[in-house]
Amino acid sequence: MKYLDEFQDPDLARRLLDDIHSVVTRPWALMEVCGGQTHTIIRHGIDQLLPDQVELIHGPGCPVCVTPLEVIDKALEIASRPGVIFCSFGDMLRVPGTGRDLFQVRGEGGDVRVVYSPLDALHIAQQNPDREVVFFGIGFETTAPPNAMTVYQARKLGIKNFSLLVSHVRVPPAIKAIMESPNCRVQGFLAAGHVCSVMGVGEYPDLADRYRVPIVVTGFEPLDILEGVRRTVLQLERGEHTVDNAYPRAVRPEGNPAAQAMLADVFEGTDRAWRGIGVIPDSGWRLSSRYRDFDAEHRFSVGDIDTREPAECRSGEVLQGLLKPNECAAFGTTCTPRNPLGATMVSSEGACAAYYLYRRLDITTAPLEASPVA
Amino acid sequence: MPETTQLTAVDPTAWTCPVALRDHPRVVMGHGGGGALSAELVQHIFAPAFGGETLSQLGDSAAVSLGGVRMAFSTDSYVVRPLFFPGGSIGDLAVNGTVNDLAMSGARPAYLSCGFILEEGVEMSVVARVAETLGAAARRAGVEVVTGDTKVVESGHGDGVFINTAGIGLIPSGVDIRPQRVVPGDVVIVSGDIGVHGVAIMSVREGLEFGVEIESDCAALGGLVDAMLAVTQDLHVLRDPTRGGLAAALNEIAVASGAGVVIQEGDVPVPPAVANACAILGLDPLYVANEGKLVAFVPREHADAVLGAMRAHPLGANARVIGEAVEEHPGMVVARTGLGGTRVVDLPIGEQLPRIC
């Protein structure tokens, strides 16, 4: 396995940066949709190296951040029940619900387990037939297909003690909602490459036309980001607004038809609430009626959840690109990864966490002296 | 909305919660992760309860004097799963971990105690194998296990075998290694590849395969420290970056010394297999545990010689300079990225969590 170095090469990065600097003639505001892209940008200091005219606005593409508090609270309620094994990807465990998180539920005796695949959760269900095993199925078009496959498998294998707490969301309706926001400043999008590797690019030309914005499918390594920025800026400077694939090593125009078929079989479209943003029409998936038996919300009757968002958390504005994390009064004071008010501060892909972890200190970018010894 | 988007420097000390552990009424896994939660547990509960000037130094080992002899004294507990992993076992860790804690104060490790907590039902052959590896590791490290203890807990109340070791060693005359001696200009050296042990453990514990087998770097570092001290006794700080990884070790040194630390991210040696595994899981190699590596802060004038001595030793063959102590941003660690940007390298909160996608 050798593929990381090529996409972090400082010389190539410098050439791309020079290109971007040479073509920019006026200010442009671009949104990177995905939280993984946000972290690459901040972790590698890419935002410090771009021309001042190119502003990167951090988008809503952090799956952990946009999961509604109500769903987190339902997860906490289910995970607290005796006889339940609650399985989740690691980065959901520290996300604050109303008053606590999944780590604390585990500390109180709940059986909360980190898994690396939903199929691991299904395996746990097979090994524990006398327990109810629930998998926390959140995320975008990237995590939805394996979760759909797991439910499909559970039914095929006749596994009755497995269910999915589902809160899946889709990117294109979010782009639409952002562009129709009265405060929208976004002029171009770096689309999330892994989403497109599943869904293809077919959903994007209409959006690019309708809102007259370039949409460039972009990967996640530093050179991917720089190439995405370069192509977006080139289009903007030329007055163009097309869909361009700058991530062809992973994204085919048609996407992954097998994954799409699995999604269509197991899920159906639904309106979905996004944490901090509100309900976006037709922006999510839920289990279709044929798979309702596997829906944890039905199985555990968690309708009466008392949900309270901290009033001072402005993560919704951060998720819509209306506010930079450090412009929030709570940033770094009452809101830290240690004591987060919102998911954007705790998620490994959250914009507030990225700023806190990597950019707290505004220091010079002047190069260090050469290493003092060989 | 504020008019400016300029980031401002914030006082990190102002962020500490003034009420002890208010948001964690119960212990969570992160309290043992070697990060901020672990530090708070010690600072808010253990240190006030135990008191004492020596303990307040909060080093990996305590430097104490008895009858005019300077000694290092340390203890650690080992709860690793699985008990045997590529490149080592809980027995190796139980020796090397405590030996390394002593060596990081410049002491020559001499004697160990060994306490076993066994879970009812664990196979006797497993206990015997662990004991064998522990004994062999002690002989390799040149230390003697001189006392011990055994307890058994009911089935379901342990993880097979837990081990506690304590160790004691002599600190040579003239050696004074502690974070307070760090001064701006000190050169930061690591003894070799970073993140190997943590990825090796993950690869077997979580059933993850990364294309190549990664073996733990578990090793006793007393000999390497001896080689460094033979060049100069004027080493300012040594630290073995175990839980919390290189990031936690550098942060602890920065906070304790009051210096800032700058590292060149591209100079930190990370093997491709570790980098790829971390990329897949969304982890940062700087935060992944090591077991046979050390980080040293060395006066600039001795850096060349110390580096040469390290490279001549098998456990320091890939030693590298990765940065320096600076006057700016006291108590903080900052990395220069490969592309020329900068980022803060923070103390981890608890354990790193694999991300969702």
XYZ file of C-alpha atoms in Angstrom:
731
model
C 0.000 0.000 0.000
C 1.592 3.204 -1.112
C -0.620 6.051 -2.082
C -0.455 8.695 0.623
C 2.858 10.320 -0.249
C 1.863 11.074 -3.826
C -1.090 13.145 -2.692
C 0.823 15.082 -0.040
C 3.859 15.984 -2.176
C 5.020 19.492 -1.144
C 6.483 20.302 -4.585
C 3.287 19.436 -6.424
C 1.312 21.328 -3.804
C 3.467 24.396 -4.353
C 2.851 24.221 -8.112
C -0.896 23.969 -7.613
C -0.798 26.859 -5.152
C 1.174 28.941 -7.653
C -1.458 28.151 -10.288
C -4.264 29.216 -7.979
C -2.448 32.419 -7.028
C -1.876 33.246 -10.690
C -5.501 32.845 -11.820
C -7.325 34.596 -8.973
C -8.317 38.169 -9.770
C -11.065 38.809 -7.209
C -12.646 37.353 -4.051
C -14.382 33.994 -4.221
C -16.191 32.024 -1.516
C -16.045 28.239 -1.920
C -17.681 25.643 0.286
C -16.061 22.292 0.948
C -19.071 20.123 1.648
C -17.402 17.351 3.619
C -16.063 17.534 7.171
C -13.190 15.250 6.173
C -12.134 17.890 3.670
C -12.395 20.574 6.361
C -10.000 18.634 8.565
C -7.516 18.116 5.741
C -7.624 21.856 5.009
C -7.059 22.924 8.590
C -4.699 20.114 9.576
C -2.336 20.822 6.688
C -2.740 24.579 6.916
C -4.085 24.810 3.344
C -6.324 27.761 4.224
C -3.192 29.682 5.292
C -1.519 29.065 1.949
C -4.337 30.014 -0.437
C -4.645 33.561 -1.798
C -6.492 35.928 0.537
C -9.227 36.249 -2.097
C -10.123 32.566 -1.838
C -12.292 31.978 1.215
C -13.103 28.420 2.197
C -16.474 28.056 3.900
C -16.960 24.880 5.896
C -20.050 22.935 4.896
C -22.539 20.635 6.620
C -20.868 17.381 5.580
C -19.945 16.038 8.995
C -22.247 13.061 9.586
C -21.803 13.174 13.322
C -22.477 16.918 13.538
C -25.746 16.920 11.622
C -27.317 14.002 13.481
C -30.206 15.582 15.399
C -30.017 15.827 19.160
C -33.315 13.969 19.345
C -31.731 10.945 17.640
C -28.688 11.110 19.933
C -31.022 11.156 22.928
C -32.915 8.175 21.524
C -29.593 6.357 21.182
C -28.736 7.158 24.808
C -32.151 5.939 25.956
C -31.906 2.659 24.016
C -28.289 2.060 25.047
C -29.254 2.484 28.719
C -31.816 -0.301 28.648
C -30.962 -3.675 30.164
C -30.516 -6.459 27.655
C -29.365 -4.126 24.886
C -25.987 -4.169 23.180
C -25.628 -0.800 21.475
C -23.066 -0.732 18.649
C -21.687 2.409 17.033
C -18.775 3.813 15.105
C -16.262 5.335 17.516
C -16.800 8.994 16.878
C -20.458 8.941 17.951
C -19.544 7.970 21.511
C -18.425 11.389 22.657
C -21.202 13.413 20.976
C -23.229 15.177 23.634
C -26.928 14.445 23.918
C -29.085 16.242 26.434
C -26.834 16.014 29.469
C -24.629 13.023 28.669
C -22.994 10.936 25.942
C -22.615 7.245 25.048
C -19.324 7.004 26.946
C -21.147 8.027 30.085
C -23.879 5.486 29.407
C -21.144 2.863 29.225
C -19.652 4.154 32.473
C -23.094 3.707 34.068
C -23.192 0.063 33.026
C -24.693 0.208 29.528
C -23.272 -2.271 27.008
C -22.002 0.175 24.361
C -19.524 -1.219 21.860
C -17.376 0.381 19.163
C -17.453 -1.498 15.861
C -15.701 -0.860 12.568
C -18.475 -2.183 10.354
C -22.244 -2.640 10.761
C -21.662 -6.276 9.832
C -19.675 -6.600 13.085
C -22.857 -5.575 14.910
C -24.798 -8.244 13.040
C -22.184 -10.776 14.059
C -22.589 -9.707 17.700
C -26.353 -10.246 17.306
C -25.740 -13.794 16.084
C -23.475 -14.472 19.055
C -25.950 -13.030 21.574
C -29.398 -14.372 20.616
C -30.831 -13.500 24.051
C -29.874 -9.810 23.735
C -31.182 -7.001 21.522
C -28.383 -5.598 19.344
C -28.829 -2.094 17.916
C -26.539 -0.407 15.402
C -26.426 3.389 15.195
C -26.891 3.983 11.465
C -26.018 7.568 10.738
C -24.208 9.378 7.968
C -24.399 10.338 4.321
C -24.527 8.332 1.111
C -21.195 6.783 2.091
C -22.285 4.882 5.189
C -25.858 4.216 4.079
C -25.121 1.336 1.639
C -23.285 -0.916 4.134
C -25.987 -0.218 6.703
C -28.640 -1.134 4.139
C -26.689 -4.280 3.305
C -26.594 -5.242 6.984
C -30.373 -4.977 7.338
C -30.789 -6.933 4.107
C -28.482 -9.628 5.505
C -30.271 -9.687 8.863
C -33.571 -10.403 7.145
C -32.033 -12.959 4.819
C -30.439 -14.801 7.756
C -33.596 -14.565 9.858
C -31.851 -12.644 12.661
C -34.597 -11.234 14.873
C -32.573 -9.503 17.599
C -30.912 -6.897 15.368
C -32.182 -3.406 14.561
C -30.929 -0.123 13.152
C -31.369 3.315 14.716
C -31.328 5.190 11.440
C -30.686 8.847 10.693
C -29.232 8.923 7.200
C -28.961 12.143 5.222
C -28.239 13.096 1.599
C -25.964 15.823 0.253
C -27.828 17.296 -2.774
C -30.856 18.537 -0.779
C -28.425 20.196 1.643
C -26.701 22.024 -1.223
C -30.120 23.169 -2.408
C -31.038 24.391 1.083
C -27.755 26.278 1.421
C -28.126 27.976 -1.976
C -31.702 29.035 -1.128
C -30.720 30.489 2.227
C -31.095 34.310 2.106
C -27.631 34.735 3.636
C -25.869 32.398 1.246
C -22.425 33.562 0.104
C -21.289 30.323 -1.519
C -20.133 30.715 -5.138
C -18.715 27.254 -5.765
C -18.707 23.804 -4.209
C -16.021 21.203 -3.591
C -18.349 18.185 -3.677
C -17.605 15.232 -1.389
C -15.746 12.630 -3.435
C -16.747 9.556 -1.458
C -20.440 10.490 -1.685
C -20.066 10.707 -5.464
C -18.220 7.393 -5.585
C -21.496 5.840 -4.412
C -24.116 8.054 -6.052
C -22.236 9.238 -9.148
C -22.516 12.816 -10.332
C -25.988 12.648 -11.885
C -27.648 14.665 -9.127
C -25.356 17.668 -9.569
C -25.792 19.193 -13.089
C -29.281 20.463 -12.247
C -27.952 22.124 -9.098
C -25.019 23.711 -10.960
C -27.397 25.072 -13.634
C -30.132 26.208 -11.327
C -27.890 28.119 -8.921
C -25.170 28.942 -11.458
C -22.418 27.464 -9.244
C -19.481 25.300 -10.298
C -19.456 21.957 -8.504
C -16.125 20.134 -8.537
C -16.002 16.578 -7.211
C -13.015 16.595 -4.853
C -11.040 14.042 -2.844
C -9.543 14.276 0.609
C -5.766 14.439 0.424
C -4.057 17.850 0.352
C -3.377 17.719 -3.405
C -6.989 16.666 -4.050
C -8.215 19.726 -2.171
C -5.838 22.073 -4.002
C -6.831 20.644 -7.383
C -10.507 21.013 -6.472
C -9.951 24.634 -5.467
C -7.956 25.294 -8.643
C -10.666 23.940 -10.929
C -13.457 25.736 -9.069
C -11.624 29.051 -9.153
C -10.839 28.600 -12.865
C -14.538 28.130 -13.605
C -15.504 31.136 -11.516
C -12.910 33.345 -13.198
C -14.219 32.225 -16.607
C -17.859 32.665 -15.626
C -18.609 28.956 -15.985
C -20.737 26.713 -13.789
C -20.413 23.060 -14.677
C -19.915 19.789 -12.814
C -16.296 18.677 -12.998
C -14.772 15.464 -11.611
C -11.370 16.146 -10.048
C -11.404 12.768 -8.264
C -11.572 10.293 -11.155
C -9.446 7.692 -9.390
C -12.408 7.031 -7.086
C -15.488 8.461 -8.793
C -17.172 7.093 -11.905
C -19.934 9.234 -13.392
C -22.532 6.551 -12.747
C -21.270 5.845 -9.203
C -21.758 2.396 -7.733
C -24.978 0.879 -9.167
C -24.910 -2.112 -6.800
C -24.815 0.184 -3.775
C -27.588 2.327 -5.239
C -29.745 -0.760 -5.771
C -29.225 -1.826 -2.165
C -30.215 1.651 -0.958
C -33.348 1.598 -3.112
C -34.335 -1.798 -1.751
C -33.918 -1.097 1.961
C -34.494 2.652 2.368
C -37.039 5.199 1.221
C -36.794 8.979 1.064
C -38.011 11.115 3.953
C -37.799 14.635 5.296
C -34.971 14.741 7.797
C -33.970 17.155 10.564
C -30.312 18.279 10.493
C -28.839 19.278 13.813
C -28.487 23.019 14.059
C -30.102 23.588 10.661
C -33.645 22.214 10.839
C -35.761 20.026 8.614
C -34.680 19.804 4.972
C -37.341 18.285 2.714
C -36.558 14.878 1.238
C -33.024 15.049 2.610
C -32.877 11.703 4.347
C -33.517 8.005 4.256
C -35.478 5.774 6.586
C -36.109 2.048 6.478
C -38.797 1.239 3.953
C -42.002 -0.375 5.159
C -40.752 -3.810 4.130
C -37.921 -3.508 6.672
C -39.845 -1.729 9.437
C -39.232 -4.680 11.790
C -35.578 -3.689 11.860
C -36.256 -0.083 12.882
C -34.985 0.473 16.445
C -37.281 3.457 16.949
C -40.302 1.219 16.463
C -38.882 -1.648 18.441
C -37.993 0.420 21.502
C -40.781 3.054 21.485
C -38.579 6.062 22.184
C -41.041 8.765 21.219
C -41.126 10.745 24.477
C -37.624 12.159 24.535
C -37.068 15.480 26.282
C -34.519 17.199 24.064
C -32.805 20.477 24.961
C -30.179 22.165 22.787
C -27.783 24.523 24.593
C -29.014 28.020 23.737
C -25.536 29.473 23.245
C -24.426 26.860 20.683
C -24.305 28.335 17.165
C -23.220 25.174 15.382
C -26.153 25.508 12.975
C -24.670 28.690 11.575
C -21.265 27.014 11.381
C -22.781 24.086 9.485
C -24.385 26.448 6.983
C -21.173 28.349 6.430
C -22.596 31.515 7.989
C -20.162 31.621 10.888
C -16.545 30.643 11.330
C -16.061 28.504 14.460
C -13.841 31.077 16.148
C -16.466 33.777 15.608
C -18.741 32.044 18.122
C -18.544 33.592 21.601
C -18.499 30.157 23.219
C -15.564 28.900 21.102
C -12.625 27.935 23.300
C -14.319 29.266 26.441
C -17.523 27.492 27.429
C -17.262 25.169 24.421
C -14.220 22.916 24.045
C -13.715 19.293 22.978
C -13.444 18.539 26.691
C -16.782 20.223 27.384
C -18.567 20.562 24.030
C -21.830 22.429 23.603
C -22.442 21.012 20.145
C -21.418 18.141 17.934
C -19.287 20.351 15.689
C -16.841 20.677 18.597
C -16.616 16.982 19.361
C -16.856 15.138 16.058
C -13.587 14.145 14.428
C -14.915 15.839 11.285
C -16.496 18.864 12.948
C -15.382 22.337 11.869
C -15.215 23.658 15.452
C -13.075 20.698 16.514
C -10.756 21.298 13.555
C -10.291 24.942 14.528
C -9.801 24.094 18.175
C -7.376 21.264 17.545
C -5.275 22.830 14.856
C -5.772 26.594 14.635
C -6.097 27.925 18.177
C -2.891 29.756 17.907
C -2.479 32.316 15.217
C 1.218 32.061 14.487
C 3.502 32.991 11.680
C 3.740 30.690 8.682
C 7.340 31.701 8.102
C 9.460 28.637 7.391
C 11.541 27.219 10.218
C 15.273 27.306 9.953
C 16.776 24.164 8.539
C 16.987 21.298 10.986
C 19.787 22.078 13.417
C 21.574 18.762 12.947
C 21.640 16.169 10.211
C -21.178 38.286 13.686
C -17.730 39.699 14.486
C -16.199 41.751 11.715
C -12.939 39.880 11.625
C -12.245 36.230 10.961
C -8.721 36.526 12.347
C -7.930 33.817 14.845
C -6.747 35.056 18.166
C -4.472 33.418 20.670
C -6.388 32.069 23.637
C -4.980 31.275 27.052
C -5.116 27.471 27.263
C -5.049 27.494 31.044
C -8.304 29.416 31.115
C -10.131 26.497 29.559
C -9.703 24.107 32.450
C -12.933 23.294 34.187
C -12.778 24.897 37.667
C -15.018 22.243 39.169
C -13.299 18.894 39.460
C -14.602 16.400 36.908
C -18.043 18.007 36.937
C -19.118 16.473 33.655
C -17.959 12.948 34.482
C -19.579 11.742 37.687
C -18.390 8.241 36.802
C -15.154 6.909 35.387
C -15.074 6.584 31.594
C -12.476 4.809 29.472
C -10.784 8.109 28.651
C -9.679 8.475 32.288
C -7.127 5.755 31.534
C -6.190 6.993 28.079
C -3.170 9.044 29.059
C -4.696 12.300 27.852
C -6.416 15.272 29.447
C -8.956 13.142 31.327
C -6.198 11.028 32.895
C -4.325 14.155 33.918
C -7.442 15.628 35.526
C -8.101 12.453 37.481
C -4.593 12.636 38.933
C -4.620 16.387 39.535
C -8.090 16.631 41.065
C -8.356 13.383 43.025
C -5.123 11.465 43.529
C -2.540 14.221 44.005
C -4.628 16.230 46.546
C -5.448 13.057 48.473
C -1.886 11.754 48.638
C -0.055 15.076 48.917
C 3.720 15.225 48.954
C 6.386 17.249 47.205
C 7.844 14.354 45.211
C 4.468 13.245 43.825
C 3.661 16.778 42.714
C 6.459 16.502 40.145
C 4.195 14.021 38.324
C 7.038 12.377 36.405
C 6.891 8.885 34.949
C 9.072 7.892 37.876
C 9.818 9.617 41.182
C 13.370 10.701 41.950
C 13.931 10.073 45.671
C 16.908 9.982 48.039
C 17.449 7.293 50.660
C 20.524 7.318 52.834
C 22.163 9.798 50.510
C 21.584 7.614 47.450
C 19.481 9.008 44.583
C 16.993 6.529 43.199
C 14.145 6.422 40.716
C 10.964 4.605 41.773
C 8.039 3.837 39.481
C 4.952 1.670 39.108
C 2.595 0.835 36.261
C -0.281 -1.564 35.591
C -0.888 -3.524 32.414
C -4.380 -4.407 31.178
C -3.645 -4.993 27.504
C -5.875 -7.116 25.300
C -4.951 -9.513 23.715
C -2.334 -10.896 26.108
C -0.099 -11.943 23.206
C 0.333 -9.769 20.128
C 2.773 -9.480 17.199
C 6.117 -8.478 18.662
C 5.356 -9.034 22.336
C 3.062 -9.919 25.216
C 1.679 -8.431 28.408
C 4.738 -9.916 30.130
C 7.129 -7.935 27.926
C 5.091 -4.776 28.474
C 5.021 -5.246 32.253
C 8.803 -5.289 32.369
C 9.668 -2.840 29.607
C 7.077 -0.247 30.603
C 8.353 0.098 34.159
C 12.013 -0.242 33.152
C 11.496 2.559 30.620
C 9.790 4.803 33.166
C 12.911 4.437 35.334
C 15.285 4.905 32.417
C 13.572 8.159 31.438
C 14.961 9.732 34.604
C 18.419 8.442 33.709
C 18.266 5.689 36.324
C 19.822 2.257 35.848
C 16.838 -0.073 36.511
C 17.714 -2.760 39.069
C 14.770 -4.435 40.826
C 11.118 -5.073 39.967
C 8.093 -6.204 41.910
C 5.379 -8.072 40.083
C 1.704 -8.347 41.074
C -0.609 -10.674 39.139
C -4.406 -10.281 39.192
C -5.796 -13.412 37.570
C -9.366 -14.041 36.478
C -10.977 -17.259 37.667
C -11.007 -19.725 34.782
C -8.011 -18.453 32.851
C -5.940 -21.375 31.610
C -2.845 -22.185 33.647
C -0.829 -22.571 30.439
C -1.615 -18.930 29.614
C -0.396 -17.798 33.036
C 2.761 -19.851 32.597
C 3.415 -18.375 29.155
C 2.942 -14.835 30.440
C 5.292 -15.547 33.350
C 7.898 -16.944 30.992
C 7.814 -13.909 28.725
C 7.967 -11.621 31.749
C 10.996 -13.418 33.145
C 12.766 -13.409 29.800
C 12.077 -9.695 29.330
C 13.505 -8.973 32.792
C 16.693 -10.875 31.990
C 17.032 -8.995 28.677
C 16.566 -5.679 30.455
C 19.111 -6.597 33.145
C 16.655 -6.302 36.037
C 15.682 -8.810 38.711
C 12.130 -9.559 39.858
C 12.579 -9.646 43.619
C 9.049 -9.691 45.073
C 5.515 -10.309 43.951
C 1.873 -10.943 44.764
C -1.036 -12.914 43.319
C -4.782 -12.271 43.576
C -7.664 -14.029 41.828
C -10.950 -12.285 40.962
C -14.225 -13.983 40.059
C -14.947 -14.956 36.499
C -16.195 -11.935 34.556
C -14.399 -9.455 36.820
C -11.119 -9.330 34.929
C -9.668 -9.737 31.497
C -7.682 -12.930 32.036
C -4.463 -11.476 33.390
C -3.706 -8.038 34.803
C -0.156 -7.247 35.922
C 1.267 -4.491 38.077
C 4.996 -3.927 38.271
C 6.988 -1.487 40.359
C 10.651 -0.823 39.822
C 13.593 0.845 41.432
C 16.937 1.955 40.020
C 19.947 4.105 40.844
C 20.361 7.564 39.319
C 24.043 8.147 38.485
C 25.730 11.084 40.106
C 25.485 14.249 38.020
C 22.407 13.147 36.072
C 19.392 15.478 36.425
C 16.719 14.783 33.836
C 13.377 16.604 34.226
C 11.157 18.891 32.128
C 12.027 21.977 34.162
C 15.484 21.897 32.597
C 14.167 22.492 29.058
C 15.268 25.801 27.557
C 14.410 27.379 24.200
C 16.847 26.125 21.602
C 16.889 22.550 22.890
C 16.734 20.053 20.047
C 13.939 17.444 20.054
C 14.997 13.932 19.014
C 12.900 10.765 18.660
C 14.618 7.401 18.732
C 12.737 5.854 15.791
C 9.461 5.044 14.044
C 6.301 6.331 15.687
C 2.916 4.636 16.200
C 4.032 1.046 15.688
C 2.864 -0.516 18.967
C -0.613 1.050 18.891
C -1.288 -0.076 15.327
C 0.073 -3.579 16.051
C -2.338 -3.933 18.988
C -5.281 -2.576 16.950
C -4.519 -4.976 14.128
C -5.052 -7.994 16.347
C -7.531 -6.669 18.908
C -10.001 -5.317 16.385
C -9.363 -7.939 13.721
C -8.153 -5.297 11.285
C -5.694 -6.213 8.582
C -3.583 -3.594 6.902
C -1.891 -5.615 4.167
C 1.345 -6.107 6.101
C 1.873 -7.458 9.583
C 2.963 -4.775 11.992
C 4.960 -5.908 15.026
C 5.032 -3.994 18.291
C 8.232 -2.062 19.006
C 8.093 -3.154 22.671
C 11.630 -2.932 24.088
C 13.570 -1.909 27.202
C 15.372 1.390 26.640
C 17.911 1.334 29.484
C 20.785 0.472 27.147
C 19.912 3.255 24.721
C 19.775 5.784 27.564
C 23.158 4.523 28.796
C 24.594 5.124 25.329
C 23.213 8.676 25.334
C 24.516 9.406 28.838
C 27.946 8.138 27.804
C 28.106 11.092 25.382
C 26.827 13.698 27.821
C 25.099 13.686 31.188
C 23.500 16.979 30.226
C 20.276 15.524 28.790
C 17.381 17.823 29.719
C 14.346 15.559 29.282
C 13.687 11.960 28.296
C 10.158 10.583 27.899
C 8.789 7.356 26.470
C 5.700 8.302 24.469
C 3.330 5.462 25.403
C -0.423 6.119 25.838
C -1.369 9.338 24.097
C 1.621 8.923 21.795
C 4.232 11.493 20.851
C 1.643 14.289 21.051
C 0.867 13.638 24.716
C 4.548 13.306 25.646
C 5.470 16.596 23.942
C 2.507 18.384 25.523
C 3.401 17.137 29.000
C 6.957 18.396 28.528
C 5.781 21.741 27.127
C 3.384 22.312 30.023
C 5.824 21.184 32.717
C 8.738 23.178 31.293
C 6.812 26.276 30.247
C 8.537 26.176 26.853
C 6.893 26.047 23.458
C 7.666 23.148 21.157
C 7.779 23.225 17.352
C 8.063 20.045 15.342
C 8.473 19.534 11.608
C 5.701 17.075 10.821
C 7.523 15.751 7.776
C 10.567 14.849 9.894
C 8.623 12.618 12.296
C 9.397 9.048 11.215
C 6.126 7.219 10.527
C 6.406 3.860 8.708
C 4.149 3.630 5.621
C 2.169 0.745 7.142
C 1.362 2.849 10.214
C 0.525 5.912 8.102
C -1.820 3.865 5.936
C -3.528 2.177 8.885
C -4.053 5.558 10.527
C -5.405 7.026 7.285
C -7.930 4.197 7.019
C -9.095 4.606 10.609
C -8.972 8.396 10.745
C -6.293 8.403 13.448
C -3.283 10.679 13.808
C 0.027 8.757 14.204
C 1.244 11.429 16.614
C -1.390 10.216 19.099
C -0.844 6.465 18.684
C 0.921 4.557 21.489
C 4.566 3.441 21.359
C 6.383 1.035 23.676
C 10.023 1.034 22.644
C 10.693 4.657 21.695
C 11.860 7.725 23.526
C 11.793 11.437 22.884
C 14.716 13.542 24.128
C 15.237 17.281 24.626
C 18.958 17.860 24.271
C 21.077 21.046 24.443
C 21.844 22.107 20.896
C 25.602 21.802 21.378
C 25.285 18.111 22.283
C 22.642 17.201 19.683
C 24.988 15.889 16.983
C 26.894 13.674 19.390
C 23.774 12.328 21.100
C 22.150 11.583 17.758
C 25.282 9.740 16.641
C 25.320 7.631 19.807
C 21.624 6.814 19.412
C 22.057 5.750 15.795
C 24.902 3.452 16.805
C 22.533 1.590 19.155
C 20.079 -0.988 17.711
C 17.079 0.700 19.370
C 18.014 4.145 18.036
C 19.126 3.305 14.499
C 16.389 5.464 12.981
C 16.727 8.345 15.462
C 15.752 11.709 13.997
C 15.673 15.362 14.937
C 12.033 16.440 14.710
C 12.000 19.950 16.160
C 13.064 22.292 18.920
C 11.967 24.088 22.060
C 11.040 27.742 21.458
C 10.172 30.844 23.449
C 6.941 31.441 21.543
C 3.576 29.907 22.571
C 4.773 28.599 25.969
C 3.202 25.307 27.012
C 2.003 24.564 23.497
C 3.142 22.184 20.770
C 2.903 23.332 17.168
C 3.630 21.342 13.997
C 4.864 22.752 10.698
C 3.009 20.746 8.080
C 4.637 19.259 5.016
C 2.924 21.863 2.840
C 4.242 24.775 4.883
C 1.208 25.504 7.058
C 1.021 25.198 10.820
C -1.216 23.436 13.287
C -1.515 22.993 17.006
C -0.727 19.508 18.318
C -2.949 19.274 21.360
C -3.075 16.957 24.341
C -5.598 14.264 23.450
C -8.746 14.274 25.599
C -9.043 10.547 26.115
C -8.496 7.864 23.564
C -8.566 8.405 19.813
C -11.775 7.227 18.203
C -11.938 5.749 14.708
C -14.137 7.978 12.600
C -17.318 7.101 10.825
C -16.192 7.392 7.210
